[in-house]
Amino acid sequence: EKAKNVWLRHIRLQPDQVSEKSGVKLKPVSGLKGVDYLLPENSPVKNTAWVFGPIIKLLKKNGYVEGLDLDAAPYDWRLPPVVSEQRNGYFSKTLEQVEQLYKNNNNTPVVLLCHSLGSKAAHYLLNFALEVKGRSWIDEHIHAYVPIGAPHAGAP
C-alpha cells in the first residue's frame, strides 16, 4: 500500500468531521517550526517545500527575534474553527499570543501574515476578537491582516 494512503487514513477524522480516530491524537507543531517548511530539517529537498521558511529567515536576518516580535499560531486545519476553540481554546490562546507580542514590542500593533487556509482562520480570529474583546481591542492590537494565497473565493 502506498505511504500516501496510509498517511491519509491516519490523519482523517471520524465521519462526524470532529473526532479523532481511536488511538490517534494529532496536534499542530507549535511556533515557527509549525509554519516554516513542510519537510523535516534533514530532508535533502526541504527547501523545495517551504511555507514561511524564506520569510522567517529574512525577518530574522533583519533583526526579528523568535518569541519576542516574531511568532506563529499553527492550527489543526482539519477542524472547523468553532471546534478548535471548544477543543483547545485555540482562538483565545491566539489572542493572548497577540497581546504578548504587542506588550513585548512597546505596545506596537501586530501584523497577521497568513497563508492559504490560515487566512480564513485569521479572518475567523478577527471576528472572534470582535465578539469577545471588541473593536477597540482590534484597533489597538492589530496593525494589518495580510492574507497570502487565501481561498477567499473558495477552492477549485
mmCIF file with all atom_site columns, C-alpha atoms in Angstrom, residues 50-133:
data_model
loop_
_atom_site.group_PDB
_atom_site.id
_atom_site.type_symbol
_atom_site.label_atom_id
_atom_site.label_alt_id
_atom_site.label_comp_id
_atom_site.label_asym_id
_atom_site.label_entity_id
_atom_site.label_seq_id
_atom_site.pdbx_PDB_ins_code
_atom_site.Cartn_x
_atom_site.Cartn_y
_atom_site.Cartn_z
_atom_site.occupancy
_atom_site.B_iso_or_equiv
_atom_site.pdbx_formal_charge
_atom_site.auth_seq_id
_atom_site.auth_comp_id
_atom_site.auth_asym_id
_atom_site.auth_atom_id
_atom_site.pdbx_PDB_model_num
ATOM 1  C CA . TRP A 1 50  ? 8.513   25.847 2.138  1.00 0.00 ? 50  TRP A CA 1
ATOM 2  C CA . VAL A 1 51  ? 5.576   27.719 3.567  1.00 0.00 ? 51  VAL A CA 1
ATOM 3  C CA . PHE A 1 52  ? 7.044   30.652 5.530  1.00 0.00 ? 52  PHE A CA 1
ATOM 4  C CA . GLY A 1 53  ? 10.670  29.424 5.761  1.00 0.00 ? 53  GLY A CA 1
ATOM 5  C CA . PRO A 1 54  ? 12.243  32.068 3.496  1.00 0.00 ? 54  PRO A CA 1
ATOM 6  C CA . ILE A 1 55  ? 10.148  34.859 5.057  1.00 0.00 ? 55  ILE A CA 1
ATOM 7  C CA . ILE A 1 56  ? 11.133  33.771 8.580  1.00 0.00 ? 56  ILE A CA 1
ATOM 8  C CA . LYS A 1 57  ? 14.795  33.676 7.522  1.00 0.00 ? 57  LYS A CA 1
ATOM 9  C CA . LEU A 1 58  ? 14.548  37.180 6.031  1.00 0.00 ? 58  LEU A CA 1
ATOM 10 C CA . LEU A 1 59  ? 12.782  38.612 9.092  1.00 0.00 ? 59  LEU A CA 1
ATOM 11 C CA . LYS A 1 60  ? 15.384  37.113 11.444 1.00 0.00 ? 60  LYS A CA 1
ATOM 12 C CA . LYS A 1 61  ? 18.179  38.473 9.241  1.00 0.00 ? 61  LYS A CA 1
ATOM 13 C CA . ASN A 1 62  ? 16.589  41.913 9.692  1.00 0.00 ? 62  ASN A CA 1
ATOM 14 C CA . GLY A 1 63  ? 16.532  41.717 13.483 1.00 0.00 ? 63  GLY A CA 1
ATOM 15 C CA . TYR A 1 64  ? 13.271  39.982 14.347 1.00 0.00 ? 64  TYR A CA 1
ATOM 16 C CA . VAL A 1 65  ? 13.585  37.568 17.264 1.00 0.00 ? 65  VAL A CA 1
ATOM 17 C CA . GLU A 1 66  ? 11.511  34.423 17.641 1.00 0.00 ? 66  GLU A CA 1
ATOM 18 C CA . GLY A 1 67  ? 9.193   34.678 20.642 1.00 0.00 ? 67  GLY A CA 1
ATOM 19 C CA . LEU A 1 68  ? 9.820   38.400 21.060 1.00 0.00 ? 68  LEU A CA 1
ATOM 20 C CA . ASP A 1 69  ? 8.474   40.045 17.923 1.00 0.00 ? 69  ASP A CA 1
ATOM 21 C CA . LEU A 1 70  ? 8.078   37.041 15.625 1.00 0.00 ? 70  LEU A CA 1
ATOM 22 C CA . ASP A 1 71  ? 5.814   34.090 16.288 1.00 0.00 ? 71  ASP A CA 1
ATOM 23 C CA . ALA A 1 72  ? 3.300   31.775 14.649 1.00 0.00 ? 72  ALA A CA 1
ATOM 24 C CA . ALA A 1 73  ? -0.020  30.213 15.568 1.00 0.00 ? 73  ALA A CA 1
ATOM 25 C CA . PRO A 1 74  ? -0.266  26.917 13.660 1.00 0.00 ? 74  PRO A CA 1
ATOM 26 C CA . TYR A 1 75  ? -3.689  25.299 13.834 1.00 0.00 ? 75  TYR A CA 1
ATOM 27 C CA . ASP A 1 76  ? -5.378  21.994 13.035 1.00 0.00 ? 76  ASP A CA 1
ATOM 28 C CA . TRP A 1 77  ? -6.687  22.674 9.529  1.00 0.00 ? 77  TRP A CA 1
ATOM 29 C CA . ARG A 1 78  ? -8.920  19.590 9.697  1.00 0.00 ? 78  ARG A CA 1
ATOM 30 C CA . LEU A 1 79  ? -11.245 21.134 12.277 1.00 0.00 ? 79  LEU A CA 1
ATOM 31 C CA . PRO A 1 80  ? -13.969 23.751 11.931 1.00 0.00 ? 80  PRO A CA 1
ATOM 32 C CA . PRO A 1 81  ? -12.967 26.966 13.755 1.00 0.00 ? 81  PRO A CA 1
ATOM 33 C CA . VAL A 1 82  ? -15.646 26.642 16.439 1.00 0.00 ? 82  VAL A CA 1
ATOM 34 C CA . VAL A 1 83  ? -14.352 23.149 17.283 1.00 0.00 ? 83  VAL A CA 1
ATOM 35 C CA . SER A 1 84  ? -10.761 24.431 17.514 1.00 0.00 ? 84  SER A CA 1
ATOM 36 C CA . GLU A 1 85  ? -11.895 26.915 20.151 1.00 0.00 ? 85  GLU A CA 1
ATOM 37 C CA . GLN A 1 86  ? -14.059 24.400 22.018 1.00 0.00 ? 86  GLN A CA 1
ATOM 38 C CA . ARG A 1 87  ? -11.455 21.638 21.980 1.00 0.00 ? 87  ARG A CA 1
ATOM 39 C CA . ASN A 1 88  ? -8.344  23.554 22.983 1.00 0.00 ? 88  ASN A CA 1
ATOM 40 C CA . GLY A 1 89  ? -9.122  27.265 23.194 1.00 0.00 ? 89  GLY A CA 1
ATOM 41 C CA . TYR A 1 90  ? -7.154  27.957 20.013 1.00 0.00 ? 90  TYR A CA 1
ATOM 42 C CA . PHE A 1 91  ? -8.569  31.412 19.295 1.00 0.00 ? 91  PHE A CA 1
ATOM 43 C CA . SER A 1 92  ? -8.469  32.536 22.939 1.00 0.00 ? 92  SER A CA 1
ATOM 44 C CA . LYS A 1 93  ? -4.820  31.418 23.151 1.00 0.00 ? 93  LYS A CA 1
ATOM 45 C CA . THR A 1 94  ? -4.008  33.165 19.876 1.00 0.00 ? 94  THR A CA 1
ATOM 46 C CA . LEU A 1 95  ? -5.485  36.436 21.195 1.00 0.00 ? 95  LEU A CA 1
ATOM 47 C CA . GLU A 1 96  ? -3.249  36.049 24.263 1.00 0.00 ? 96  GLU A CA 1
ATOM 48 C CA . GLN A 1 97  ? -0.295  35.458 21.937 1.00 0.00 ? 97  GLN A CA 1
ATOM 49 C CA . VAL A 1 98  ? -1.120  38.672 20.047 1.00 0.00 ? 98  VAL A CA 1
ATOM 50 C CA . GLU A 1 99  ? -1.341  40.557 23.352 1.00 0.00 ? 99  GLU A CA 1
ATOM 51 C CA . GLN A 1 100 ? 2.060   39.211 24.401 1.00 0.00 ? 100 GLN A CA 1
ATOM 52 C CA . LEU A 1 101 ? 3.691   40.229 21.108 1.00 0.00 ? 101 LEU A CA 1
ATOM 53 C CA . TYR A 1 102 ? 2.075   43.663 21.471 1.00 0.00 ? 102 TYR A CA 1
ATOM 54 C CA . LYS A 1 103 ? 3.452   44.083 25.016 1.00 0.00 ? 103 LYS A CA 1
ATOM 55 C CA . ASN A 1 104 ? 6.893   42.711 24.066 1.00 0.00 ? 104 ASN A CA 1
ATOM 56 C CA . ASN A 1 105 ? 7.217   45.487 21.495 1.00 0.00 ? 105 ASN A CA 1
ATOM 57 C CA . ASN A 1 106 ? 6.272   48.618 23.420 1.00 0.00 ? 106 ASN A CA 1
ATOM 58 C CA . ASN A 1 107 ? 2.575   48.318 22.563 1.00 0.00 ? 107 ASN A CA 1
ATOM 59 C CA . THR A 1 108 ? 3.204   48.061 18.828 1.00 0.00 ? 108 THR A CA 1
ATOM 60 C CA . PRO A 1 109 ? 0.252   46.587 16.908 1.00 0.00 ? 109 PRO A CA 1
ATOM 61 C CA . VAL A 1 110 ? 0.807   43.168 15.343 1.00 0.00 ? 110 VAL A CA 1
ATOM 62 C CA . VAL A 1 111 ? 0.733   42.183 11.664 1.00 0.00 ? 111 VAL A CA 1
ATOM 63 C CA . LEU A 1 112 ? -1.150  38.952 10.960 1.00 0.00 ? 112 LEU A CA 1
ATOM 64 C CA . LEU A 1 113 ? 0.643   37.378 7.989  1.00 0.00 ? 113 LEU A CA 1
ATOM 65 C CA . CYS A 1 114 ? -1.402  34.378 6.874  1.00 0.00 ? 114 CYS A CA 1
ATOM 66 C CA . HIS A 1 115 ? -1.122  31.689 4.219  1.00 0.00 ? 115 HIS A CA 1
ATOM 67 C CA . SER A 1 116 ? -3.768  29.710 2.359  1.00 0.00 ? 116 SER A CA 1
ATOM 68 C CA . LEU A 1 117 ? -6.485  28.340 4.670  1.00 0.00 ? 117 LEU A CA 1
ATOM 69 C CA . GLY A 1 118 ? -4.688  30.026 7.587  1.00 0.00 ? 118 GLY A CA 1
ATOM 70 C CA . SER A 1 119 ? -6.012  33.260 6.101  1.00 0.00 ? 119 SER A CA 1
ATOM 71 C CA . LYS A 1 120 ? -9.533  32.040 6.755  1.00 0.00 ? 120 LYS A CA 1
ATOM 72 C CA . ALA A 1 121 ? -8.538  31.016 10.293 1.00 0.00 ? 121 ALA A CA 1
ATOM 73 C CA . ALA A 1 122 ? -7.170  34.537 10.854 1.00 0.00 ? 122 ALA A CA 1
ATOM 74 C CA . HIS A 1 123 ? -10.363 36.030 9.456  1.00 0.00 ? 123 HIS A CA 1
ATOM 75 C CA . TYR A 1 124 ? -12.278 33.921 11.976 1.00 0.00 ? 124 TYR A CA 1
ATOM 76 C CA . LEU A 1 125 ? -9.814  35.095 14.664 1.00 0.00 ? 125 LEU A CA 1
ATOM 77 C CA . LEU A 1 126 ? -10.632 38.725 13.871 1.00 0.00 ? 126 LEU A CA 1
ATOM 78 C CA . ASN A 1 127 ? -14.359 38.031 14.124 1.00 0.00 ? 127 ASN A CA 1
ATOM 79 C CA . PHE A 1 128 ? -13.762 36.113 17.364 1.00 0.00 ? 128 PHE A CA 1
ATOM 80 C CA . ALA A 1 129 ? -11.767 39.074 18.724 1.00 0.00 ? 129 ALA A CA 1
ATOM 81 C CA . LEU A 1 130 ? -14.554 41.441 17.721 1.00 0.00 ? 130 LEU A CA 1
ATOM 82 C CA . GLU A 1 131 ? -17.055 39.321 19.644 1.00 0.00 ? 131 GLU A CA 1
ATOM 83 C CA . VAL A 1 132 ? -15.030 38.693 22.813 1.00 0.00 ? 132 VAL A CA 1
ATOM 84 C CA . LYS A 1 133 ? -12.742 41.746 23.005 1.00 0.00 ? 133 LYS A CA 1
#
